Coordinates of C-alpha atoms and ligand atoms in Angstrom, one line a residue:
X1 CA 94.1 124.5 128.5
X2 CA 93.7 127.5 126.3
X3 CA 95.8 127.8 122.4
X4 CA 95.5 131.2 120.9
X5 CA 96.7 131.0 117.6
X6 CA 96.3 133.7 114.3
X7 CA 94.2 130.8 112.5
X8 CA 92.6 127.9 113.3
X9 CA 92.7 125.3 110.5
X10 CA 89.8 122.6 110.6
X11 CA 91.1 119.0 108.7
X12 CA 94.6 118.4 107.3
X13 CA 94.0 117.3 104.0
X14 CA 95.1 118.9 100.4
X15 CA 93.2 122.4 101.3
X16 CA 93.8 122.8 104.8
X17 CA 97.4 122.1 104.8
X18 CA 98.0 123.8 101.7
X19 CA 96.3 126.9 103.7
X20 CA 98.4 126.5 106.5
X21 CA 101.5 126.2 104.4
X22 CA 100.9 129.9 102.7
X23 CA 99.4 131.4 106.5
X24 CA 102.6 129.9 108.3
X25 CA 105.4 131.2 105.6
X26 CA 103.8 134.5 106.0
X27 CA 104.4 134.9 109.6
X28 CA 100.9 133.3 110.7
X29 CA 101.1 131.3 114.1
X30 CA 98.7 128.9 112.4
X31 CA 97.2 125.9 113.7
X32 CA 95.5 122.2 111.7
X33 CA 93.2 120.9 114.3
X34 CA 92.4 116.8 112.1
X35 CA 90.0 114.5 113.6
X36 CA 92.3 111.5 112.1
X37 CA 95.2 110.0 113.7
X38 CA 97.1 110.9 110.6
X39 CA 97.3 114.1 108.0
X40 CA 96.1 113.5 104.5
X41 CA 94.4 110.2 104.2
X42 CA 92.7 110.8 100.9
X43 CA 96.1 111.6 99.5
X44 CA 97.3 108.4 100.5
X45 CA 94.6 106.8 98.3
X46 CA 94.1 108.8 95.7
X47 CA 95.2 108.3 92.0
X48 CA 95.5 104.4 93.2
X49 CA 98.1 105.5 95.6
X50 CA 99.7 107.8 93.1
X51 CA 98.1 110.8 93.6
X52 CA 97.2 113.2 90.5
X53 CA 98.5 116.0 92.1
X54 CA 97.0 118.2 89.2
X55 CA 96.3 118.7 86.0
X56 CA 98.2 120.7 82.9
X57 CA 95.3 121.7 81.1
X58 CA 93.5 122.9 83.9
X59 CA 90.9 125.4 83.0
X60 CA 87.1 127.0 84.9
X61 CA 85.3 125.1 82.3
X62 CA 86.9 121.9 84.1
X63 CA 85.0 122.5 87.5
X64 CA 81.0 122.5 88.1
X65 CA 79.6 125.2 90.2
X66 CA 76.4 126.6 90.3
X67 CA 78.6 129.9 89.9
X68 CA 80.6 128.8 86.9
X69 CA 83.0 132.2 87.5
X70 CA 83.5 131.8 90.7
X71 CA 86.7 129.8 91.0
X72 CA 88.5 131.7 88.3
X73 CA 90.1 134.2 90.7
X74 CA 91.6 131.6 93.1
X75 CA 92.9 129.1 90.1
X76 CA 94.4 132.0 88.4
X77 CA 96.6 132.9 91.1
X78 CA 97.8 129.1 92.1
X79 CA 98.2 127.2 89.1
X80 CA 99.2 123.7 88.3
X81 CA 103.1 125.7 87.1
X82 CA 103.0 126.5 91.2
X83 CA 102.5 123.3 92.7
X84 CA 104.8 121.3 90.0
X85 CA 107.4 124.3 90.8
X86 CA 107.0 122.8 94.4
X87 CA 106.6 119.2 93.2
X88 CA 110.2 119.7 91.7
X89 CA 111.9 121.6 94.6
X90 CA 111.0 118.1 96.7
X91 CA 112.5 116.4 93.9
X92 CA 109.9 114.3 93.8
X93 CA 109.5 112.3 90.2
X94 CA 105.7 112.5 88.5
X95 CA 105.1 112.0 84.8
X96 CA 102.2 113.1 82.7
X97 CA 99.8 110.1 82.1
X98 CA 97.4 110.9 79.6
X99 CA 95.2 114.5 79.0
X100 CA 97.6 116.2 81.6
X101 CA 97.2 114.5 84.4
X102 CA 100.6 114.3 86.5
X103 CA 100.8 111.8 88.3
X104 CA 103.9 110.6 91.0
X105 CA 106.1 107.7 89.6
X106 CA 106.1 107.2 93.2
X107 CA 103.4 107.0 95.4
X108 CA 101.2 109.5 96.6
X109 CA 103.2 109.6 99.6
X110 CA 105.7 111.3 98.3
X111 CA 103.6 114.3 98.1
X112 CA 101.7 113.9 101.9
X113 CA 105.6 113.9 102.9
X114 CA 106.1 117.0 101.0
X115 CA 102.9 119.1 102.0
X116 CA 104.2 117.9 105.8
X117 CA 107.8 119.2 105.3
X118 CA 106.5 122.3 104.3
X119 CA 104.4 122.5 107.5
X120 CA 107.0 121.6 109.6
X121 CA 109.2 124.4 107.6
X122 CA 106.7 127.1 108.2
X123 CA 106.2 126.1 111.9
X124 CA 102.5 125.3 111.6
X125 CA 101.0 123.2 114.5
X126 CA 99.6 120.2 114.0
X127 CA 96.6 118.5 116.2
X128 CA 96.0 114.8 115.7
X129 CA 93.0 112.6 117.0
X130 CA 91.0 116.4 117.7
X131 CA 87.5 115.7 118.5
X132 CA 85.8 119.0 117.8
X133 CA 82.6 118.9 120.3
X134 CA 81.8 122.9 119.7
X135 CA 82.5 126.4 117.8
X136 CA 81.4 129.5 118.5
X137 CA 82.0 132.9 117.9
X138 CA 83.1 135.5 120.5
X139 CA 85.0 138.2 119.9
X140 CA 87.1 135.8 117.5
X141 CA 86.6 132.3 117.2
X142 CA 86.2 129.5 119.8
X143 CA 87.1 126.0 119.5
X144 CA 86.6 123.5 122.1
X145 CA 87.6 119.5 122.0
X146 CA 87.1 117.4 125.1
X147 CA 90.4 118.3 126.8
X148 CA 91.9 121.8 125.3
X149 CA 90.4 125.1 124.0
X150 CA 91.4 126.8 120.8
X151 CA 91.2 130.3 120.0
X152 CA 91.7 132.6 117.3
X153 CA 90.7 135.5 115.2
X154 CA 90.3 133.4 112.2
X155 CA 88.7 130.0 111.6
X156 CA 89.6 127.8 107.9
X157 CA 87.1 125.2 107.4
X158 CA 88.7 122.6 105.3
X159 CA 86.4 119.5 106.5
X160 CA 85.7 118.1 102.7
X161 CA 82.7 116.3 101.6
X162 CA 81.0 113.2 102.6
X163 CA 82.9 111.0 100.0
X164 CA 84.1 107.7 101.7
X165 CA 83.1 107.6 105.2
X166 CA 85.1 105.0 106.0
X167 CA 87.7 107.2 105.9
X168 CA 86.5 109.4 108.3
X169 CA 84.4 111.7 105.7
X170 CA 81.6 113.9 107.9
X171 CA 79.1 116.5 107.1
X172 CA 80.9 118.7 109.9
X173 CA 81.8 121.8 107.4
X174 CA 78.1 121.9 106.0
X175 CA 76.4 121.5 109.7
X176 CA 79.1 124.6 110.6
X177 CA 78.2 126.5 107.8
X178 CA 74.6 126.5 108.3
X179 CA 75.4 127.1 112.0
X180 CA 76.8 130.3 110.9
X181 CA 73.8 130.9 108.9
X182 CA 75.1 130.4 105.0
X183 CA 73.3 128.9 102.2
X184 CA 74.7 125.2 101.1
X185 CA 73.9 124.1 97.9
X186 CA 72.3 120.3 98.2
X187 CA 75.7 118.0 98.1
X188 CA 75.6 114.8 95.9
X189 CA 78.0 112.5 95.1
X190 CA 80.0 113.1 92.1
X191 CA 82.9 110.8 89.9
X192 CA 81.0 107.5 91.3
X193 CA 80.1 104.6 89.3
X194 CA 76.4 104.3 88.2
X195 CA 74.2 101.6 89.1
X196 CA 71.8 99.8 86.7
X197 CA 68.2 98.9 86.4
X198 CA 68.1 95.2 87.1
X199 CA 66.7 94.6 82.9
X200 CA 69.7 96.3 81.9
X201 CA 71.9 94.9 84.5
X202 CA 70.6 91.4 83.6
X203 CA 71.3 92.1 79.6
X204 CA 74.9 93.5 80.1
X205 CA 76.6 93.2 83.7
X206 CA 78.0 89.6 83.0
X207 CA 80.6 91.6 80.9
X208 CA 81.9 92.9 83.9
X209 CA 85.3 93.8 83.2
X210 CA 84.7 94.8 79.4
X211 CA 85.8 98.3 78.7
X212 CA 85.2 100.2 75.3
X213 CA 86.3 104.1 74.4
X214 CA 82.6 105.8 74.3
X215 CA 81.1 109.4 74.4
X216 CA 78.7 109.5 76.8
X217 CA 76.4 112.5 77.3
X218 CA 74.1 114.0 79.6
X219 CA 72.5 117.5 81.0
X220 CA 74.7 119.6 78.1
X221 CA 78.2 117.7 78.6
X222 CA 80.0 115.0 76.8
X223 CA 83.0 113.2 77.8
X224 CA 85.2 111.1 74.9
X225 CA 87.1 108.6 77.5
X226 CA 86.8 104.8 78.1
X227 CA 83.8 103.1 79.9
X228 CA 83.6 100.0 81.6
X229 CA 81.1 97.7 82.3
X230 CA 81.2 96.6 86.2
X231 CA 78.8 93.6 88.2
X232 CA 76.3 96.5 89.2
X233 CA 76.5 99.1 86.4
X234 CA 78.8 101.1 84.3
X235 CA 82.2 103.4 85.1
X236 CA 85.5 104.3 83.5
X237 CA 86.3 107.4 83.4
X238 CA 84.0 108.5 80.9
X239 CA 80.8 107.1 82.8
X240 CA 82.9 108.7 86.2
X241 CA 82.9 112.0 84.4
X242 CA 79.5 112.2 83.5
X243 CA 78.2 110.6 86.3
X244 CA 78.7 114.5 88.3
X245 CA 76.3 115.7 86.0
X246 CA 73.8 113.2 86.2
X247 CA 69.9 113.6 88.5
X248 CA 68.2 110.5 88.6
X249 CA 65.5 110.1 86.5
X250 CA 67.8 111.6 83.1
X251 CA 69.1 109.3 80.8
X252 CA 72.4 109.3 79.4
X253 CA 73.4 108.6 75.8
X254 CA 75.9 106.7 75.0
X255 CA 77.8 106.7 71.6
X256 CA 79.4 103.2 71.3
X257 CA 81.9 104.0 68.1
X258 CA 82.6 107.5 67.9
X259 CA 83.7 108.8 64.7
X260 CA 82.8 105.3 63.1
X261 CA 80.3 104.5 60.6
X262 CA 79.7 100.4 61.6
X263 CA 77.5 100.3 58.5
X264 CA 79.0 101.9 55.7
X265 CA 80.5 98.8 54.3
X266 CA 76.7 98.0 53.4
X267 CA 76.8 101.0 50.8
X268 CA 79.1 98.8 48.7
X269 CA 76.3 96.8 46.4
X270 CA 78.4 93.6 47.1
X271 CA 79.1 92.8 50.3
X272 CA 76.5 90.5 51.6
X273 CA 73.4 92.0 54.1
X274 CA 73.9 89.3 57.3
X275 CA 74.6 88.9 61.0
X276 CA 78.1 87.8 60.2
X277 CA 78.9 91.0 58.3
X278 CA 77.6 93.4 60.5
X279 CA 78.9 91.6 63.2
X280 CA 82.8 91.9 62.0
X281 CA 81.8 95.3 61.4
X282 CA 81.0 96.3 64.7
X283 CA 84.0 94.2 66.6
X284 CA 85.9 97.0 64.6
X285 CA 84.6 99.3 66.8
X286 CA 83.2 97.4 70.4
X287 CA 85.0 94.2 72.2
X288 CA 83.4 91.2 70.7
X289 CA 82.1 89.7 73.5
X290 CA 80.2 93.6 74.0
X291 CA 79.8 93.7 70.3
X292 CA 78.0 90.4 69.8
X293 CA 75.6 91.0 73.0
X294 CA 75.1 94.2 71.0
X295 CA 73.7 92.5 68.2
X296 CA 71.6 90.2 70.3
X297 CA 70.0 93.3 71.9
X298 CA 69.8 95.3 69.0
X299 CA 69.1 93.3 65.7
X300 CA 68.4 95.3 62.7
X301 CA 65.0 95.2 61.7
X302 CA 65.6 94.4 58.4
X303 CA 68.2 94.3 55.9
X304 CA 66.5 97.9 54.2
X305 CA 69.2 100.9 54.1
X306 CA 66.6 102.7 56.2
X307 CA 67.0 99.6 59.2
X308 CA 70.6 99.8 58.7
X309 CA 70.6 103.7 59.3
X310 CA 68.2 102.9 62.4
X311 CA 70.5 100.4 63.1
X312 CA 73.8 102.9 62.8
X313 CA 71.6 105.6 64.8
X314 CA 71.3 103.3 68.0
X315 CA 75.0 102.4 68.1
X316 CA 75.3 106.1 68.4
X317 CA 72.7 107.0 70.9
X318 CA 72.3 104.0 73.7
X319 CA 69.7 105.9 75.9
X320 CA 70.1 104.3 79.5
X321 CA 68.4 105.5 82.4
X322 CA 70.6 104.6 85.7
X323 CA 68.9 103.7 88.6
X324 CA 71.4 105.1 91.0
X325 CA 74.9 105.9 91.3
X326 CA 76.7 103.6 94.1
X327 CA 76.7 106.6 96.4
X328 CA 79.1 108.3 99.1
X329 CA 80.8 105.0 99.6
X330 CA 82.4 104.6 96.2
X331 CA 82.4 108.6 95.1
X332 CA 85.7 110.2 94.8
X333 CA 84.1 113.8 95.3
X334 CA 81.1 115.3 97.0
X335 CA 79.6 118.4 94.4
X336 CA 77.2 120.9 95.9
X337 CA 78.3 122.2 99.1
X338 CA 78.7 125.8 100.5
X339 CA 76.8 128.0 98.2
X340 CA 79.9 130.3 96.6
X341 CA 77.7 133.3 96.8
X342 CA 78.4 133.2 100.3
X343 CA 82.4 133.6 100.1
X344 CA 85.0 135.8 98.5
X345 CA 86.1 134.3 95.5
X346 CA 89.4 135.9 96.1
X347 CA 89.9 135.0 99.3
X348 CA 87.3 132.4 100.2
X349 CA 86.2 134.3 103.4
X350 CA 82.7 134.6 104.6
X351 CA 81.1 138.0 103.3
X352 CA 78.3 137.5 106.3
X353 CA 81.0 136.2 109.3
X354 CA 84.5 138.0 108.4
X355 CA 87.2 135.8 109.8
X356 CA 85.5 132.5 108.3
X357 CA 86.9 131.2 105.3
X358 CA 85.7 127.5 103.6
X359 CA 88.1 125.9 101.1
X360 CA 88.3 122.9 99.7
X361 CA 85.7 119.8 98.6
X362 CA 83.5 121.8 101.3
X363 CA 82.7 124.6 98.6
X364 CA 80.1 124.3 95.7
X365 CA 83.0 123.7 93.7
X366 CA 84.2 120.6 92.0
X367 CA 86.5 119.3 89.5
X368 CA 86.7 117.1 86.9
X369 CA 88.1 113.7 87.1
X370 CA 92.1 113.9 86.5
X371 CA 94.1 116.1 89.0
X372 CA 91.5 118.8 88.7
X373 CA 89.7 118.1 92.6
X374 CA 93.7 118.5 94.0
X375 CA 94.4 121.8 91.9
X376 CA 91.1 123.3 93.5
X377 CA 92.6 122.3 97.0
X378 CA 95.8 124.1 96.4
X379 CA 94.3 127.1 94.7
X380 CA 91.2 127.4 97.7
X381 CA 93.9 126.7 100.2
X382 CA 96.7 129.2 98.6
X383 CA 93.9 132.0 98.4
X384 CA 92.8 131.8 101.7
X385 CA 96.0 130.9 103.3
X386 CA 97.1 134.6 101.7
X387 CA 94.3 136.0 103.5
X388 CA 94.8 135.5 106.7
Ligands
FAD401 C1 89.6 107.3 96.2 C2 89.8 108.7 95.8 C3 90.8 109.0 94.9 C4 91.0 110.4 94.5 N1 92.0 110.6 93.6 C5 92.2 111.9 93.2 C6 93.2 112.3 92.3 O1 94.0 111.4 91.9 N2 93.3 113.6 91.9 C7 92.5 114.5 92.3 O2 92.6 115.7 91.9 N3 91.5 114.3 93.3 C8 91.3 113.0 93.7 N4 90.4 112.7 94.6 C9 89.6 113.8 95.2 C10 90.5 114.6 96.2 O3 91.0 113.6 97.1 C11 89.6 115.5 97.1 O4 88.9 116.4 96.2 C12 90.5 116.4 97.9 O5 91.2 115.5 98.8 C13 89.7 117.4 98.7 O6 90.6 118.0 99.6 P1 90.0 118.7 101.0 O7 91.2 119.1 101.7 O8 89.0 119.7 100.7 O9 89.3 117.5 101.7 P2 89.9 116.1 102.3 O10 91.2 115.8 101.6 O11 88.8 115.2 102.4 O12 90.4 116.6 103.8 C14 89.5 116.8 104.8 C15 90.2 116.6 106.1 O13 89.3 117.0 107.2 C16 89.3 116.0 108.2 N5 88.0 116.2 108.9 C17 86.8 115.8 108.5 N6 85.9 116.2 109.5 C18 86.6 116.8 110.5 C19 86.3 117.3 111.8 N7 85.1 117.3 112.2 N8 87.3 117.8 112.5 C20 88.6 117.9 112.1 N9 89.0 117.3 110.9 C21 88.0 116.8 110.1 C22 89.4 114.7 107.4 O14 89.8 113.7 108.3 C23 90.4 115.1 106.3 O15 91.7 114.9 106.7 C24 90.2 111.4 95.1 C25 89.2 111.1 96.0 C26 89.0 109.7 96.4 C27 88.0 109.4 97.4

């Protein structure tokens, strides 16, 4: 059985349906071809089931890309104002949580049901449980599963990236990419929780559970959010944000009391130089339980101004090397991917194959934590969905 279609549509989550969406309203006969039995599973799970649909301060400097410019064109011209104008025609509540991030009151399938509403309104076809065994290129694109044939002039790859397999994440988009011949940046996984060496893990992981507000820093970026510590590592969001910039063997540093000065009660001449002092001082600014394995760690040297300043200096600047990040399993992105300079960054399409457009987590683009990895779907999926 042959389907000829204008578009072809590979995996129904946030890019390729908000790709079909645009094609379909413009007239496209547009088809989703999804290897899962259902549309949208990472939707379903994300923002603990209530989906950060997107972000209000969402800005270039929020994504990593090895072309920092290249997702300007597509955010521009689908902004968070677009999808919240949809949000609001589905009447769906959301509120803002903190730093933007808009979030259903919900649950996140408030907004699968939307996105599948909007299908059904622009007549796109969807194809559950599709096995994709091959795709090639004839004169337009062939796409064959063990009982049907799809055809069309155009073929959307919107496969995302190997986060959470057991969800049904594959590499499929980067083995079809390089099938086509087009550079792919290295993937790794990004927003994941990092792992420590077993010293450090032995010195601070029976905190598990303790979270403290921290900048952490690495490779040129900081992040001022809170961090927690977990049986095998560290993660919060600040440790989550900076854990997409982090390469194993760099260290990250990790100011414990931002904007506080734990040992300026010590210029008064009388308050007493001891444990119990410092101590209260730095419960100010840590949990005690964190604070007080702090001080086991870290004693001053000395009670001499210049131990106190080394003292202040190391609250300020924890240098911890991870020895891992947990990996696919636990990442709620994939960064690297299909090398930008490959694609139109107005329409996403192939400059080397034209009819071949990649969108989504699948690109060498990736968000921040906090609705940011959702507003790239939309705006991938919008530009390309115009295209076609
Ligand atoms: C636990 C978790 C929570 C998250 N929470 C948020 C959040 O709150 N806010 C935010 O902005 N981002 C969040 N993210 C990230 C966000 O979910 C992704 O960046 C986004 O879903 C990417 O959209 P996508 O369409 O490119 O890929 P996906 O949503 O992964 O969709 C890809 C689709 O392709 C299908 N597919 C894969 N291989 C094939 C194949 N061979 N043939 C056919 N179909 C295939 C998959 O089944 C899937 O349906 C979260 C991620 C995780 C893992």
């Amino acid at each position: 059985m042959t389907n000829h279609f204008d578009a072809l549509i590979l995996g129904g989550g946030a890019a390729g349906l908000m790709c079909a969406i645009e094609a379909g309203k413009r007239g496209r006969r547009v088809a989703v071809l999804e290897r899962a039995d259902r549309l949208g599973r990472k939707i379903l799970i994300s923002g603990g089931g209530r989906c950060n649909f997107t972000n209000l301060h969402c800005q270039p400097e929020n994504f990593l890309s090895a072309n920092p410019h290249f997702a300007k064109s597509a955010l521009a011209r689908y902004t968070p104002a677009d999808f919240i104008a949809l949000v609001e025609q589905h009447k769906i509540p959301y509120r803002e949580k903190t730093l933007g991030q808009l979030f259903c009151d919900g649950s996140a399938r408030d907004i699968l049901g939307m996105l599948e509403a909007e299908c059904r309104a622009a007549a796109v076809s969807v194809f559950l449980s599709t096995k994709i065994q091959e795709v090639a290129r004839t004169t337009e694109f062939v796409v064959c599963t063990a009982n049907a044939e799809f055809r069309a002039p155009a073929l959307v790859v919107a496969t995302g990236g190997l986060s959470i397999p057991k969800i049904g994440a594959t590499s499929f988009g980067y083995d079809l990419a390089r099938q086509f011949g087009l550079k792919i940046r290295d993937p790794w996984p990004g927003l994941v929780p990092l792992v420590l060496e077993s010293v450090d893990r032995s010195h601070y992981c029976d905190l598990a559970g303790v979270s403290t507000e921290a900048v952490v820093c690495c490779d040129g970026q900081q992040f001022h959010e809170k961090m927690l510590i977990t049986h095998r590592g560290l993660s919060g969001p600040a440790i989550l944000q900076i854990s997409s910039y982090w390469k194993k063997p760099q260290p990250i540093g990790i100011d414990l009391a931002p904007g506080s000065n734990v040992t300026a009660i010590f210029r008064d001449p009388k308050t007493l130089r001891n444990l119990a002092t410092l101590r209260s001082e730095l419960r100010k600014s840590l949990p005690a339980r964190f604070a007080d394995r702090w001080l086991e760690l870290h004693p001053p040297a000395s009670w001499t101004n210049a131990a106190l300043a080394d003292f202040e200096r190391q609250v300020h600047a924890w240098n911890i090397t991870p020895a891992a990040t947990e990996g696919y399993e636990k990442a709620e992105v994939t960064a690297g991917g299909v090398d930008t300079s490959e694609l139109s960054p107005q329409t996403m399409e192939s400059r080397k194959i034209p009819g071949l457009f990649f969108i989504g987590e699948v690109v060498d683009v990736t968000g921040h934590l906090g609705g940011f990895n959702f507003q790239w779907a939309w705006a991938s999926g919008a530009a390309a969905g115009r295209a076609l």
